[in-house]
mmCIF file of C-alpha atoms in Angstrom:
data_model
loop_
_atom_site.group_PDB
_atom_site.id
_atom_site.type_symbol
_atom_site.label_atom_id
_atom_site.label_comp_id
_atom_site.label_asym_id
_atom_site.label_seq_id
_atom_site.Cartn_x
_atom_site.Cartn_y
_atom_site.Cartn_z
ATOM 1 C CA MET A 1 0.001 -0.016 -0.016
ATOM 2 C CA ARG A 2 1.412 3.408 -0.944
ATOM 3 C CA ALA A 3 1.178 5.899 1.833
ATOM 4 C CA PRO A 4 -0.760 8.596 -0.074
ATOM 5 C CA GLU A 5 -3.776 6.335 -0.524
ATOM 6 C CA ARG A 6 -6.599 7.058 1.874
ATOM 7 C CA PRO A 7 -7.713 3.831 3.574
ATOM 8 C CA THR A 8 -11.305 2.782 2.922
ATOM 9 C CA PHE A 9 -13.280 0.129 4.771
ATOM 10 C CA GLU A 10 -16.070 -2.296 3.891
ATOM 11 C CA SER A 11 -17.448 -2.502 7.414
ATOM 12 C CA GLU A 12 -17.311 -0.803 10.796
ATOM 13 C CA ALA A 13 -15.518 -3.833 12.230
ATOM 14 C CA SER A 14 -12.840 -3.507 9.560
ATOM 15 C CA ARG A 15 -12.406 0.166 10.366
ATOM 16 C CA THR A 16 -12.167 -0.571 14.124
ATOM 17 C CA ILE A 17 -9.494 -3.217 13.622
ATOM 18 C CA TYR A 18 -7.405 -0.990 11.354
ATOM 19 C CA GLN A 19 -7.644 2.044 13.610
ATOM 20 C CA TYR A 20 -6.563 0.034 16.639
ATOM 21 C CA VAL A 21 -3.415 -1.229 14.877
ATOM 22 C CA GLU A 22 -2.709 2.217 13.304
ATOM 23 C CA ARG A 23 -2.846 3.995 16.667
ATOM 24 C CA HIS A 24 -0.584 1.453 18.373
ATOM 25 C CA GLY A 25 1.943 0.868 15.603
ATOM 26 C CA THR A 26 1.794 -2.883 16.221
ATOM 27 C CA ALA A 27 -0.688 -5.000 18.133
ATOM 28 C CA ALA A 28 -1.053 -8.582 19.260
ATOM 29 C CA ARG A 29 -3.667 -10.487 17.251
ATOM 30 C CA HIS A 30 -5.450 -11.801 20.338
ATOM 31 C CA ARG A 31 -5.604 -8.298 21.856
ATOM 32 C CA ILE A 32 -7.275 -6.975 18.727
ATOM 33 C CA ARG A 33 -9.839 -9.795 18.786
ATOM 34 C CA GLU A 34 -10.591 -9.123 22.472
ATOM 35 C CA MET A 35 -11.007 -5.414 21.741
ATOM 36 C CA THR A 36 -13.457 -5.986 18.885
ATOM 37 C CA SER A 37 -15.514 -8.678 20.711
ATOM 38 C CA LEU A 38 -16.148 -10.266 17.301
ATOM 39 C CA PRO A 39 -16.815 -14.003 16.984
ATOM 40 C CA PRO A 40 -13.532 -15.787 15.952
ATOM 41 C CA GLU A 41 -14.697 -16.557 12.389
ATOM 42 C CA ARG A 42 -15.948 -12.991 11.732
ATOM 43 C CA PHE A 43 -12.746 -11.526 13.193
ATOM 44 C CA ARG A 44 -10.603 -13.789 11.001
ATOM 45 C CA THR A 45 -12.587 -12.771 7.931
ATOM 46 C CA GLU A 46 -12.246 -9.051 8.627
ATOM 47 C CA LEU A 47 -8.553 -9.279 9.383
ATOM 48 C CA GLU A 48 -7.816 -11.330 6.269
ATOM 49 C CA ALA A 49 -9.739 -8.762 4.160
ATOM 50 C CA LEU A 50 -7.504 -5.961 5.534
ATOM 51 C CA GLU A 51 -4.409 -8.028 4.784
ATOM 52 C CA THR A 52 -5.659 -8.776 1.239
ATOM 53 C CA LYS A 53 -6.159 -5.037 0.592
ATOM 54 C CA GLY A 54 -2.579 -4.466 1.718
ATOM 55 C CA TYR A 55 -3.505 -2.410 4.798
ATOM 56 C CA LEU A 56 -2.186 -4.742 7.449
ATOM 57 C CA GLU A 57 0.288 -7.611 7.698
ATOM 58 C CA GLU A 58 0.841 -10.246 10.323
ATOM 59 C CA ASP A 59 3.984 -12.028 11.542
ATOM 60 C CA GLY A 60 3.674 -14.726 14.207
ATOM 61 C CA GLY A 61 0.625 -13.179 15.842
ATOM 62 C CA THR A 62 1.819 -9.559 15.681
ATOM 63 C CA VAL A 63 -0.171 -7.322 13.396
ATOM 64 C CA ARG A 64 1.256 -4.086 11.938
ATOM 65 C CA LEU A 65 0.636 -1.512 9.218
ATOM 66 C CA ALA A 66 1.695 -2.803 5.786
ATOM 67 C CA LEU A 67 3.098 0.481 4.447
ATOM 68 C CA ASP A 68 5.460 -0.316 1.575
ATOM 69 C CA VAL A 69 7.895 2.601 1.581
ATOM 70 C CA GLY A 70 10.896 0.898 0.055
ATOM 71 C CA SER A 71 13.787 -1.411 0.668
ATOM 72 C CA VAL A 72 17.099 -1.351 2.575
ATOM 73 C CA GLU A 73 19.996 0.442 0.898
ATOM 74 C CA GLU A 74 23.625 -0.118 1.827
ATOM 75 C CA PHE A 75 26.324 2.556 1.604
ATOM 76 C CA GLU A 76 30.036 2.115 2.034
ATOM 77 C CA THR A 77 32.375 4.878 3.133
ATOM 78 C CA ASP A 78 35.969 5.065 4.339
ATOM 79 C CA ASP A 79 34.570 4.952 7.886
ATOM 80 C CA GLY A 80 32.500 1.795 7.356
ATOM 81 C CA ILE A 81 29.054 0.685 6.140
ATOM 82 C CA TYR A 82 25.682 2.238 6.970
ATOM 83 C CA LEU A 83 22.194 1.258 5.959
ATOM 84 C CA ILE A 84 19.160 3.406 5.108
ATOM 85 C CA ARG A 85 15.808 1.651 5.509
ATOM 86 C CA PRO A 86 12.156 2.367 6.378
ATOM 87 C CA GLY A 87 11.687 3.230 10.029
ATOM 88 C CA GLN A 88 9.744 0.745 12.117
ATOM 89 C CA ASN A 89 8.095 0.750 15.514
ATOM 90 C CA ARG A 90 11.068 -1.083 17.001
ATOM 91 C CA ASP A 91 13.129 2.018 16.153
ATOM 92 C CA PHE A 92 11.015 4.183 18.431
ATOM 93 C CA ASP A 93 13.525 4.737 21.303
ATOM 94 C CA GLY A 94 16.540 5.146 19.042
ATOM 95 C CA LEU A 95 14.687 7.529 16.751
ATOM 96 C CA VAL A 96 13.562 9.779 19.617
ATOM 97 C CA ASP A 97 17.125 9.742 21.008
ATOM 98 C CA ALA A 98 18.605 10.684 17.611
ATOM 99 C CA ILE A 99 16.204 13.591 17.174
ATOM 100 C CA ARG A 100 16.840 14.829 20.692
ATOM 101 C CA ASP A 101 20.635 14.508 20.148
ATOM 102 C CA VAL A 102 20.394 16.750 17.086
ATOM 103 C CA THR A 103 17.979 19.274 18.545
ATOM 104 C CA SER A 104 19.897 19.589 21.841
ATOM 105 C CA LYS A 105 22.879 21.013 19.949
ATOM 106 C CA GLU A 106 21.117 22.986 17.196
ATOM 107 C CA SER A 107 17.928 25.011 16.805
ATOM 108 C CA TYR A 108 15.559 22.772 14.857
ATOM 109 C CA VAL A 109 12.112 23.508 16.203
ATOM 110 C CA VAL A 110 10.093 21.418 13.749
ATOM 111 C CA ALA A 111 12.181 18.302 14.536
ATOM 112 C CA GLU A 112 11.645 18.958 18.249
ATOM 113 C CA SER A 113 7.907 18.945 17.672
ATOM 114 C CA VAL A 114 8.198 15.662 15.709
ATOM 115 C CA ALA A 115 9.920 14.008 18.686
ATOM 116 C CA GLU A 116 7.187 15.237 21.027
ATOM 117 C CA GLN A 117 4.520 13.954 18.637
ATOM 118 C CA LEU A 118 6.155 10.540 18.573
ATOM 119 C CA LEU A 119 6.215 10.399 22.342
ATOM 120 C CA TYR A 120 2.576 11.508 22.576
ATOM 121 C CA GLU A 121 1.323 8.982 19.980
ATOM 122 C CA ASP A 122 3.774 6.171 20.917
ATOM 123 C CA ALA A 123 4.010 5.114 17.269
ATOM 124 C CA VAL A 124 6.584 5.687 14.513
ATOM 125 C CA THR A 125 4.357 5.268 11.455
ATOM 126 C CA ARG A 126 0.860 6.715 11.038
ATOM 127 C CA HIS A 127 -1.578 6.253 8.189
ATOM 128 C CA ASN A 128 -5.241 7.202 8.480
ATOM 129 C CA THR A 129 -7.851 9.313 6.725
ATOM 130 C CA VAL A 130 -6.328 12.533 8.120
ATOM 131 C CA GLU A 131 -2.542 12.082 7.889
ATOM 132 C CA SER A 132 0.275 9.767 7.105
ATOM 133 C CA ARG A 133 3.791 9.765 8.578
ATOM 134 C CA VAL A 134 6.798 7.787 7.385
ATOM 135 C CA PHE A 135 10.408 7.650 8.476
ATOM 136 C CA PHE A 136 13.586 6.438 6.903
ATOM 137 C CA VAL A 137 16.502 5.816 9.257
ATOM 138 C CA ALA A 138 20.249 5.492 8.759
ATOM 139 C CA THR A 139 21.858 2.835 10.954
ATOM 140 C CA ILE A 140 25.482 2.192 11.682
ATOM 141 C CA ASP A 141 26.182 -1.024 13.638
ATOM 142 C CA ASP A 142 22.417 -1.166 14.451
ATOM 143 C CA GLU A 143 22.503 2.327 16.015
ATOM 144 C CA ILE A 144 20.319 5.000 14.511
ATOM 145 C CA ALA A 145 22.613 7.649 13.164
ATOM 146 C CA GLY A 146 20.008 9.851 11.486
ATOM 147 C CA TRP A 147 16.521 10.117 10.028
ATOM 148 C CA VAL A 148 14.388 11.684 7.365
ATOM 149 C CA HIS A 149 10.748 12.124 8.150
ATOM 150 C CA LEU A 150 7.817 12.985 5.871
ATOM 151 C CA ASP A 151 4.518 14.295 7.207
ATOM 152 C CA LEU A 152 1.806 13.646 4.614
ATOM 153 C CA PRO A 153 -1.556 15.314 4.977
ATOM 154 C CA GLN A 154 -4.537 13.394 3.618
ATOM 155 C CA VAL A 155 -6.677 16.513 3.275
ATOM 156 C CA GLU A 156 -7.377 16.774 -0.454
ATOM 157 C CA LYS A 157 -6.127 20.335 -0.910
ATOM 158 C CA LEU A 158 -2.800 19.542 0.863
ATOM 159 C CA ARG A 159 -2.089 16.083 -0.563
ATOM 160 C CA GLU A 160 0.541 17.208 -3.094
ATOM 161 C CA THR A 161 2.876 18.834 -0.543
ATOM 162 C CA ALA A 162 4.786 17.141 2.279
ATOM 163 C CA GLN A 163 6.742 18.443 5.272
ATOM 164 C CA LEU A 164 10.212 16.935 5.555
ATOM 165 C CA THR A 165 12.680 16.918 8.409
ATOM 166 C CA VAL A 166 16.146 15.407 8.295
ATOM 167 C CA GLY A 167 18.989 15.138 10.757
ATOM 168 C CA VAL A 168 22.178 13.241 11.543
ATOM 169 C CA ARG A 169 23.774 12.766 14.962
ATOM 170 C CA PRO A 170 26.914 14.965 15.251
ATOM 171 C CA ASP A 171 29.206 11.945 15.722
ATOM 172 C CA HIS A 172 28.116 10.505 12.351
ATOM 173 C CA ARG A 173 28.425 13.551 10.134
ATOM 174 C CA ARG A 174 30.787 14.154 7.221
ATOM 175 C CA ARG A 175 30.155 10.608 5.928
ATOM 176 C CA GLY A 176 27.446 11.357 3.398
ATOM 177 C CA VAL A 177 24.685 10.073 5.673
ATOM 178 C CA GLY A 178 22.727 13.335 5.522
ATOM 179 C CA ASP A 179 22.989 13.505 1.752
ATOM 180 C CA ALA A 180 21.721 9.958 1.362
ATOM 181 C CA LEU A 181 18.842 10.462 3.769
ATOM 182 C CA LEU A 182 17.680 13.663 2.121
ATOM 183 C CA THR A 183 17.877 12.030 -1.292
ATOM 184 C CA ARG A 184 15.861 9.034 -0.060
ATOM 185 C CA GLY A 185 13.129 11.274 1.297
ATOM 186 C CA VAL A 186 12.926 13.587 -1.679
ATOM 187 C CA ASP A 187 12.995 10.655 -4.202
ATOM 188 C CA TRP A 188 10.205 8.868 -2.303
ATOM 189 C CA ALA A 189 8.052 12.008 -2.328
ATOM 190 C CA GLU A 190 8.580 12.522 -6.046
ATOM 191 C CA ALA A 191 7.839 8.865 -6.834
ATOM 192 C CA ASN A 192 4.586 9.074 -4.879
ATOM 193 C CA GLY A 193 3.240 12.058 -6.794
ATOM 194 C CA TYR A 194 4.100 14.994 -4.540
ATOM 195 C CA ARG A 195 4.978 18.261 -6.247
ATOM 196 C CA LYS A 196 6.731 19.906 -3.338
ATOM 197 C CA VAL A 197 8.474 19.163 -0.047
ATOM 198 C CA TYR A 198 9.117 21.876 2.515
ATOM 199 C CA ASN A 199 10.968 22.483 5.745
ATOM 200 C CA SER A 200 11.073 25.270 8.280
ATOM 201 C CA VAL A 201 14.391 26.230 9.821
ATOM 202 C CA PRO A 202 15.376 28.934 12.348
ATOM 203 C CA ALA A 203 17.445 31.647 10.671
ATOM 204 C CA THR A 204 20.245 31.039 13.188
ATOM 205 C CA ASN A 205 20.723 27.391 12.009
ATOM 206 C CA ASP A 206 23.309 28.213 9.381
ATOM 207 C CA GLU A 207 24.432 24.593 8.796
ATOM 208 C CA ALA A 208 20.909 23.341 8.102
ATOM 209 C CA LEU A 209 20.146 26.200 5.720
ATOM 210 C CA ALA A 210 23.432 25.742 3.821
ATOM 211 C CA PHE A 211 22.837 22.007 3.658
ATOM 212 C CA LEU A 212 19.378 22.428 2.061
ATOM 213 C CA GLU A 213 20.623 25.143 -0.315
ATOM 214 C CA ASP A 214 23.458 22.891 -1.514
ATOM 215 C CA HIS A 215 20.815 20.293 -2.422
ATOM 216 C CA GLY A 216 18.731 22.652 -4.543
ATOM 217 C CA TRP A 217 16.215 23.879 -1.950
ATOM 218 C CA ASN A 218 15.060 27.512 -2.171
ATOM 219 C CA THR A 219 13.812 30.072 0.337
ATOM 220 C CA GLU A 220 10.123 30.639 -0.200
ATOM 221 C CA GLY A 221 9.496 33.024 2.656
ATOM 222 C CA ILE A 222 10.505 34.342 6.057
ATOM 223 C CA ARG A 223 8.328 34.755 9.116
ATOM 224 C CA ARG A 224 9.801 37.479 11.233
ATOM 225 C CA ASN A 225 10.400 36.801 14.945
ATOM 226 C CA HIS A 226 8.509 33.504 14.699
ATOM 227 C CA TYR A 227 10.577 31.590 17.284
ATOM 228 C CA THR A 228 11.723 32.462 20.767
ATOM 229 C CA ILE A 229 15.112 30.795 21.262
ATOM 230 C CA ASP A 230 17.254 31.491 24.316
ATOM 231 C CA ASP A 231 15.002 34.485 25.124
ATOM 232 C CA GLU A 232 15.556 36.034 21.728
ATOM 233 C CA PHE A 233 13.173 36.419 18.775
ATOM 234 C CA VAL A 234 14.386 34.435 15.718
ATOM 235 C CA ASP A 235 13.046 34.419 12.155
ATOM 236 C CA GLU A 236 11.716 31.235 10.561
ATOM 237 C CA VAL A 237 13.054 30.495 7.097
ATOM 238 C CA LEU A 238 10.596 28.529 4.913
ATOM 239 C CA MET A 239 12.585 26.252 2.573
ATOM 240 C CA ALA A 240 11.126 24.159 -0.246
ATOM 241 C CA TYR A 241 12.092 21.809 -3.021
ATOM 242 C CA THR A 242 9.750 21.706 -6.031
ATOM 243 C CA PHE A 243 9.707 18.847 -8.514
#
Protein backbone atom coordinates (compact mmCIF):
# COMPACT_ATOMS: atom_id res chain seq x y z
CA MET A 1 0.00 0.00 0.00
CA ARG A 2 1.40 3.39 -0.96
CA ALA A 3 1.17 5.91 1.85
CA PRO A 4 -0.75 8.61 -0.09
CA GLU A 5 -3.77 6.35 -0.54
CA ARG A 6 -6.60 7.06 1.88
CA PRO A 7 -7.71 3.83 3.57
CA THR A 8 -11.31 2.78 2.90
CA PHE A 9 -13.29 0.13 4.77
CA GLU A 10 -16.06 -2.31 3.88
CA SER A 11 -17.46 -2.51 7.42
CA GLU A 12 -17.32 -0.79 10.79
CA ALA A 13 -15.53 -3.84 12.22
CA SER A 14 -12.85 -3.51 9.55
CA ARG A 15 -12.40 0.17 10.39
CA THR A 16 -12.15 -0.59 14.12
CA ILE A 17 -9.47 -3.23 13.62
CA TYR A 18 -7.41 -0.99 11.35
CA GLN A 19 -7.66 2.05 13.61
CA TYR A 20 -6.56 0.04 16.64
CA VAL A 21 -3.43 -1.20 14.88
CA GLU A 22 -2.72 2.20 13.31
CA ARG A 23 -2.86 3.97 16.67
CA HIS A 24 -0.58 1.45 18.37
CA GLY A 25 1.94 0.88 15.59
CA THR A 26 1.80 -2.88 16.22
CA ALA A 27 -0.70 -5.00 18.13
CA ALA A 28 -1.04 -8.60 19.26
CA ARG A 29 -3.66 -10.48 17.26
CA HIS A 30 -5.44 -11.81 20.34
CA ARG A 31 -5.62 -8.31 21.87
CA ILE A 32 -7.28 -6.98 18.74
CA ARG A 33 -9.83 -9.80 18.79
CA GLU A 34 -10.60 -9.11 22.47
CA MET A 35 -11.02 -5.41 21.75
CA THR A 36 -13.47 -5.98 18.90
CA SER A 37 -15.51 -8.66 20.71
CA LEU A 38 -16.14 -10.26 17.31
CA PRO A 39 -16.80 -14.00 16.99
CA PRO A 40 -13.55 -15.77 15.94
CA GLU A 41 -14.70 -16.56 12.40
CA ARG A 42 -15.93 -12.99 11.75
CA PHE A 43 -12.74 -11.54 13.21
CA ARG A 44 -10.60 -13.79 11.00
CA THR A 45 -12.59 -12.78 7.91
CA GLU A 46 -12.27 -9.05 8.64
CA LEU A 47 -8.53 -9.28 9.39
CA GLU A 48 -7.84 -11.32 6.26
CA ALA A 49 -9.72 -8.76 4.17
CA LEU A 50 -7.50 -5.97 5.52
CA GLU A 51 -4.42 -8.03 4.76
CA THR A 52 -5.66 -8.76 1.23
CA LYS A 53 -6.15 -5.03 0.60
CA GLY A 54 -2.56 -4.46 1.71
CA TYR A 55 -3.50 -2.41 4.77
CA LEU A 56 -2.18 -4.76 7.46
CA GLU A 57 0.31 -7.60 7.71
CA GLU A 58 0.86 -10.26 10.34
CA ASP A 59 3.99 -12.02 11.57
CA GLY A 60 3.68 -14.72 14.22
CA GLY A 61 0.63 -13.18 15.84
CA THR A 62 1.83 -9.56 15.68
CA VAL A 63 -0.17 -7.29 13.38
CA ARG A 64 1.25 -4.09 11.93
CA LEU A 65 0.62 -1.52 9.21
CA ALA A 66 1.70 -2.79 5.79
CA LEU A 67 3.11 0.47 4.45
CA ASP A 68 5.45 -0.33 1.57
CA VAL A 69 7.88 2.59 1.57
CA GLY A 70 10.90 0.91 0.06
CA SER A 71 13.78 -1.42 0.68
CA VAL A 72 17.09 -1.38 2.55
CA GLU A 73 19.99 0.46 0.90
CA GLU A 74 23.62 -0.12 1.83
CA PHE A 75 26.32 2.56 1.59
CA GLU A 76 30.04 2.10 2.04
CA THR A 77 32.38 4.87 3.13
CA ASP A 78 35.97 5.06 4.35
CA ASP A 79 34.56 4.95 7.89
CA GLY A 80 32.50 1.81 7.35
CA ILE A 81 29.06 0.70 6.14
CA TYR A 82 25.71 2.24 6.96
CA LEU A 83 22.19 1.28 5.96
CA ILE A 84 19.16 3.38 5.08
CA ARG A 85 15.81 1.64 5.51
CA PRO A 86 12.18 2.39 6.38
CA GLY A 87 11.67 3.22 10.04
CA GLN A 88 9.72 0.72 12.11
CA ASN A 89 8.09 0.74 15.51
CA ARG A 90 11.08 -1.09 17.00
CA ASP A 91 13.14 2.01 16.14
CA PHE A 92 11.02 4.19 18.43
CA ASP A 93 13.50 4.76 21.29
CA GLY A 94 16.54 5.14 19.04
CA LEU A 95 14.69 7.53 16.76
CA VAL A 96 13.57 9.78 19.60
CA ASP A 97 17.13 9.73 21.02
CA ALA A 98 18.59 10.68 17.63
CA ILE A 99 16.19 13.60 17.17
CA ARG A 100 16.87 14.82 20.70
CA ASP A 101 20.63 14.52 20.16
CA VAL A 102 20.42 16.74 17.09
CA THR A 103 17.99 19.28 18.54
CA SER A 104 19.90 19.59 21.83
CA LYS A 105 22.87 21.03 19.95
CA GLU A 106 21.12 22.99 17.21
CA SER A 107 17.93 25.02 16.82
CA TYR A 108 15.56 22.77 14.87
CA VAL A 109 12.11 23.51 16.21
CA VAL A 110 10.10 21.41 13.76
CA ALA A 111 12.18 18.32 14.54
CA GLU A 112 11.66 18.94 18.26
CA SER A 113 7.90 18.93 17.68
CA VAL A 114 8.20 15.67 15.71
CA ALA A 115 9.90 14.02 18.69
CA GLU A 116 7.18 15.24 21.02
CA GLN A 117 4.51 13.95 18.63
CA LEU A 118 6.17 10.53 18.56
CA LEU A 119 6.20 10.41 22.35
CA TYR A 120 2.58 11.49 22.56
CA GLU A 121 1.32 8.99 19.99
CA ASP A 122 3.78 6.19 20.90
CA ALA A 123 4.02 5.10 17.26
CA VAL A 124 6.59 5.68 14.51
CA THR A 125 4.36 5.27 11.46
CA ARG A 126 0.86 6.70 11.04
CA HIS A 127 -1.57 6.27 8.17
CA ASN A 128 -5.23 7.21 8.49
CA THR A 129 -7.84 9.31 6.73
CA VAL A 130 -6.32 12.54 8.09
CA GLU A 131 -2.55 12.10 7.88
CA SER A 132 0.30 9.77 7.10
CA ARG A 133 3.80 9.78 8.58
CA VAL A 134 6.80 7.81 7.37
CA PHE A 135 10.41 7.67 8.47
CA PHE A 136 13.60 6.43 6.90
CA VAL A 137 16.50 5.82 9.26
CA ALA A 138 20.24 5.51 8.77
CA THR A 139 21.85 2.85 10.95
CA ILE A 140 25.49 2.18 11.71
CA ASP A 141 26.16 -1.03 13.65
CA ASP A 142 22.42 -1.17 14.45
CA GLU A 143 22.52 2.33 16.01
CA ILE A 144 20.30 5.01 14.51
CA ALA A 145 22.63 7.66 13.17
CA GLY A 146 20.03 9.85 11.48
CA TRP A 147 16.55 10.11 10.03
CA VAL A 148 14.41 11.68 7.36
CA HIS A 149 10.73 12.15 8.15
CA LEU A 150 7.81 12.98 5.88
CA ASP A 151 4.52 14.29 7.21
CA LEU A 152 1.83 13.65 4.61
CA PRO A 153 -1.56 15.33 5.00
CA GLN A 154 -4.52 13.38 3.63
CA VAL A 155 -6.70 16.51 3.28
CA GLU A 156 -7.37 16.76 -0.45
CA LYS A 157 -6.11 20.32 -0.92
CA LEU A 158 -2.80 19.54 0.85
CA ARG A 159 -2.09 16.07 -0.55
CA GLU A 160 0.53 17.22 -3.08
CA THR A 161 2.88 18.82 -0.54
CA ALA A 162 4.79 17.14 2.28
CA GLN A 163 6.73 18.44 5.25
CA LEU A 164 10.21 16.94 5.56
CA THR A 165 12.70 16.93 8.42
CA VAL A 166 16.16 15.41 8.28
CA GLY A 167 18.98 15.14 10.78
CA VAL A 168 22.18 13.26 11.56
CA ARG A 169 23.79 12.78 14.97
CA PRO A 170 26.92 14.97 15.26
CA ASP A 171 29.20 11.94 15.72
CA HIS A 172 28.14 10.50 12.35
CA ARG A 173 28.41 13.54 10.12
CA ARG A 174 30.79 14.14 7.22
CA ARG A 175 30.15 10.61 5.93
CA GLY A 176 27.45 11.36 3.38
CA VAL A 177 24.69 10.09 5.67
CA GLY A 178 22.71 13.32 5.52
CA ASP A 179 23.01 13.50 1.73
CA ALA A 180 21.72 9.94 1.35
CA LEU A 181 18.84 10.47 3.79
CA LEU A 182 17.67 13.68 2.13
CA THR A 183 17.87 12.06 -1.30
CA ARG A 184 15.87 9.05 -0.08
CA GLY A 185 13.11 11.26 1.33
CA VAL A 186 12.91 13.57 -1.69
CA ASP A 187 12.99 10.68 -4.18
CA TRP A 188 10.22 8.89 -2.30
CA ALA A 189 8.05 12.00 -2.33
CA GLU A 190 8.56 12.52 -6.05
CA ALA A 191 7.85 8.86 -6.85
CA ASN A 192 4.59 9.08 -4.89
CA GLY A 193 3.25 12.06 -6.80
CA TYR A 194 4.12 15.00 -4.54
CA ARG A 195 4.98 18.26 -6.25
CA LYS A 196 6.74 19.93 -3.34
CA VAL A 197 8.47 19.16 -0.04
CA TYR A 198 9.12 21.86 2.50
CA ASN A 199 10.98 22.47 5.75
CA SER A 200 11.05 25.27 8.31
CA VAL A 201 14.40 26.23 9.83
CA PRO A 202 15.38 28.94 12.34
CA ALA A 203 17.44 31.63 10.65
CA THR A 204 20.23 31.02 13.17
CA ASN A 205 20.74 27.39 12.04
CA ASP A 206 23.33 28.21 9.38
CA GLU A 207 24.43 24.60 8.81
CA ALA A 208 20.92 23.35 8.11
CA LEU A 209 20.15 26.21 5.73
CA ALA A 210 23.42 25.75 3.83
CA PHE A 211 22.83 21.98 3.63
CA LEU A 212 19.39 22.41 2.05
CA GLU A 213 20.60 25.14 -0.31
CA ASP A 214 23.45 22.88 -1.48
CA HIS A 215 20.81 20.29 -2.43
CA GLY A 216 18.73 22.65 -4.53
CA TRP A 217 16.23 23.89 -1.95
CA ASN A 218 15.06 27.50 -2.16
CA THR A 219 13.82 30.06 0.34
CA GLU A 220 10.11 30.63 -0.18
CA GLY A 221 9.52 33.04 2.65
CA ILE A 222 10.52 34.34 6.06
CA ARG A 223 8.33 34.75 9.12
CA ARG A 224 9.80 37.47 11.23
CA ASN A 225 10.41 36.81 14.94
CA HIS A 226 8.51 33.51 14.70
CA TYR A 227 10.56 31.62 17.29
CA THR A 228 11.75 32.47 20.77
CA ILE A 229 15.12 30.80 21.25
CA ASP A 230 17.28 31.51 24.31
CA ASP A 231 15.00 34.46 25.13
CA GLU A 232 15.56 36.03 21.72
CA PHE A 233 13.19 36.38 18.77
CA VAL A 234 14.40 34.42 15.72
CA ASP A 235 13.06 34.41 12.16
CA GLU A 236 11.72 31.24 10.58
CA VAL A 237 13.05 30.49 7.08
CA LEU A 238 10.60 28.55 4.91
CA MET A 239 12.57 26.26 2.59
CA ALA A 240 11.12 24.17 -0.24
CA TYR A 241 12.10 21.80 -3.01
CA THR A 242 9.76 21.70 -6.02
CA PHE A 243 9.72 18.84 -8.52
